[in-house]
């Protein structure tokens, strides 16, 4: 949702390795999601409105097709605020 934040490894290395899909990041950005790059990041934190998601899921074709990913949804507002910060 607009105003959400995504921190991901969007380095050239990650893109070339297929770990990050730039077109997906562009779509998210166009929808009002703030996308931040942190090179070599593996853990992910997504803050979407009143919820935060912490896990290993990547924005990549490998995650979609081959990998089993794990994500925890947090709804306790104190945790969501910390994740947003």
PDB file of C-alpha atoms in Angstrom:
ATOM      1  CA  UNK A   1       0.000   0.000   0.000  1.00  0.00           C
ATOM      2  CA  UNK A   2       1.195   3.558  -0.574  1.00  0.00           C
ATOM      3  CA  UNK A   3       3.595   4.751   2.104  1.00  0.00           C
ATOM      4  CA  UNK A   4       4.825   1.227   2.856  1.00  0.00           C
ATOM      5  CA  UNK A   5       8.572   0.612   2.969  1.00  0.00           C
ATOM      6  CA  UNK A   6      10.676  -2.183   1.498  1.00  0.00           C
ATOM      7  CA  UNK A   7      14.390  -2.659   2.212  1.00  0.00           C
ATOM      8  CA  UNK A   8      16.041  -5.097  -0.199  1.00  0.00           C
ATOM      9  CA  UNK A   9      19.431  -5.896  -1.697  1.00  0.00           C
ATOM     10  CA  UNK A  10      19.013  -4.235  -5.100  1.00  0.00           C
ATOM     11  CA  UNK A  11      22.735  -4.179  -5.875  1.00  0.00           C
ATOM     12  CA  UNK A  12      23.934  -5.016  -9.370  1.00  0.00           C
ATOM     13  CA  UNK A  13      25.313  -8.282  -7.981  1.00  0.00           C
ATOM     14  CA  UNK A  14      21.905  -9.297  -6.573  1.00  0.00           C
ATOM     15  CA  UNK A  15      20.095  -8.328  -9.760  1.00  0.00           C
ATOM     16  CA  UNK A  16      22.563 -10.198 -11.997  1.00  0.00           C
ATOM     17  CA  UNK A  17      22.249 -13.275  -9.760  1.00  0.00           C
ATOM     18  CA  UNK A  18      18.468 -13.172 -10.079  1.00  0.00           C
ATOM     19  CA  UNK A  19      18.030 -12.534  -6.362  1.00  0.00           C
ATOM     20  CA  UNK A  20      16.180  -9.269  -6.891  1.00  0.00           C
ATOM     21  CA  UNK A  21      13.760  -8.463  -9.689  1.00  0.00           C
ATOM     22  CA  UNK A  22      14.077  -4.774 -10.667  1.00  0.00           C
ATOM     23  CA  UNK A  23      10.783  -4.658 -12.595  1.00  0.00           C
ATOM     24  CA  UNK A  24       8.904  -5.730  -9.468  1.00  0.00           C
ATOM     25  CA  UNK A  25      10.662  -3.066  -7.406  1.00  0.00           C
ATOM     26  CA  UNK A  26       9.740  -0.477 -10.039  1.00  0.00           C
ATOM     27  CA  UNK A  27       6.070  -1.533  -9.913  1.00  0.00           C
ATOM     28  CA  UNK A  28       6.062  -1.277  -6.131  1.00  0.00           C
ATOM     29  CA  UNK A  29       7.699   2.150  -6.263  1.00  0.00           C
ATOM     30  CA  UNK A  30       5.146   3.347  -8.821  1.00  0.00           C
ATOM     31  CA  UNK A  31       2.407   2.255  -6.394  1.00  0.00           C
ATOM     32  CA  UNK A  32       3.849   4.503  -3.675  1.00  0.00           C
ATOM     33  CA  UNK A  33       6.039   1.986  -1.829  1.00  0.00           C
ATOM     34  CA  UNK A  34       9.353   3.453  -0.659  1.00  0.00           C
ATOM     35  CA  UNK A  35      12.078   1.030  -1.824  1.00  0.00           C
ATOM     36  CA  UNK A  36      15.479   1.160  -0.096  1.00  0.00           C
ATOM     37  CA  UNK A  37      18.640  -0.678  -1.054  1.00  0.00           C
ATOM     38  CA  UNK A  38      20.885  -2.340   1.537  1.00  0.00           C
ATOM     39  CA  UNK A  39      23.615  -4.297  -0.240  1.00  0.00           C
ATOM     40  CA  UNK A  40      24.117  -7.880   0.950  1.00  0.00           C
ATOM     41  CA  UNK A  41      20.904  -7.839   2.986  1.00  0.00           C
ATOM     42  CA  UNK A  42      19.296 -11.248   3.312  1.00  0.00           C
ATOM     43  CA  UNK A  43      16.682 -10.747   6.016  1.00  0.00           C
ATOM     44  CA  UNK A  44      13.706  -8.681   4.966  1.00  0.00           C
ATOM     45  CA  UNK A  45      11.289  -6.460   6.840  1.00  0.00           C
ATOM     46  CA  UNK A  46       8.128  -5.293   5.071  1.00  0.00           C
ATOM     47  CA  UNK A  47       5.921  -2.693   6.756  1.00  0.00           C
ATOM     48  CA  UNK A  48       2.527  -2.533   5.088  1.00  0.00           C
ATOM     49  CA  UNK A  49       0.091  -0.274   6.851  1.00  0.00           C
ATOM     50  CA  UNK A  50      -0.632  -1.643  10.351  1.00  0.00           C
ATOM     51  CA  UNK A  51       1.357  -4.861   9.803  1.00  0.00           C
ATOM     52  CA  UNK A  52       5.033  -5.804   9.594  1.00  0.00           C
ATOM     53  CA  UNK A  53       6.439  -8.932   7.991  1.00  0.00           C
ATOM     54  CA  UNK A  54       9.887 -10.278   8.871  1.00  0.00           C
ATOM     55  CA  UNK A  55      11.425 -13.176   7.001  1.00  0.00           C
ATOM     56  CA  UNK A  56      13.564 -14.529   4.238  1.00  0.00           C
ATOM     57  CA  UNK A  57      11.304 -13.906   1.233  1.00  0.00           C
ATOM     58  CA  UNK A  58      13.042 -12.305  -1.737  1.00  0.00           C
ATOM     59  CA  UNK A  59      11.581 -10.295  -4.596  1.00  0.00           C
ATOM     60  CA  UNK A  60      12.955 -12.768  -7.126  1.00  0.00           C
ATOM     61  CA  UNK A  61      11.975 -15.467  -9.562  1.00  0.00           C
ATOM     62  CA  UNK A  62      13.835 -18.039  -7.418  1.00  0.00           C
ATOM     63  CA  UNK A  63      11.626 -17.266  -4.436  1.00  0.00           C
ATOM     64  CA  UNK A  64       8.524 -17.542  -6.548  1.00  0.00           C
ATOM     65  CA  UNK A  65       9.439 -20.800  -8.268  1.00  0.00           C
ATOM     66  CA  UNK A  66      12.064 -22.816  -6.345  1.00  0.00           C
ATOM     67  CA  UNK A  67      12.537 -21.709  -2.768  1.00  0.00           C
ATOM     68  CA  UNK A  68      10.503 -22.237   0.355  1.00  0.00           C
ATOM     69  CA  UNK A  69      10.404 -18.942   2.186  1.00  0.00           C
ATOM     70  CA  UNK A  70       9.371 -18.101   5.744  1.00  0.00           C
ATOM     71  CA  UNK A  71       7.750 -14.890   6.941  1.00  0.00           C
ATOM     72  CA  UNK A  72       6.281 -13.834  10.287  1.00  0.00           C
ATOM     73  CA  UNK A  73       3.416 -11.326  10.380  1.00  0.00           C
ATOM     74  CA  UNK A  74       3.507  -8.821  13.254  1.00  0.00           C
ATOM     75  CA  UNK A  75       0.420  -6.836  14.214  1.00  0.00           C
ATOM     76  CA  UNK A  76       1.446  -5.553  17.667  1.00  0.00           C
ATOM     77  CA  UNK A  77       1.772  -1.831  16.994  1.00  0.00           C
ATOM     78  CA  UNK A  78       4.918  -1.403  19.118  1.00  0.00           C
ATOM     79  CA  UNK A  79       6.713  -3.928  16.885  1.00  0.00           C
ATOM     80  CA  UNK A  80       5.307  -2.383  13.728  1.00  0.00           C
ATOM     81  CA  UNK A  81       6.546   1.069  14.805  1.00  0.00           C
ATOM     82  CA  UNK A  82      10.028  -0.358  15.515  1.00  0.00           C
ATOM     83  CA  UNK A  83      10.111  -2.060  12.123  1.00  0.00           C
ATOM     84  CA  UNK A  84       9.004   1.151  10.404  1.00  0.00           C
ATOM     85  CA  UNK A  85      11.721   3.124  12.224  1.00  0.00           C
TER      86      UNK A  85
END
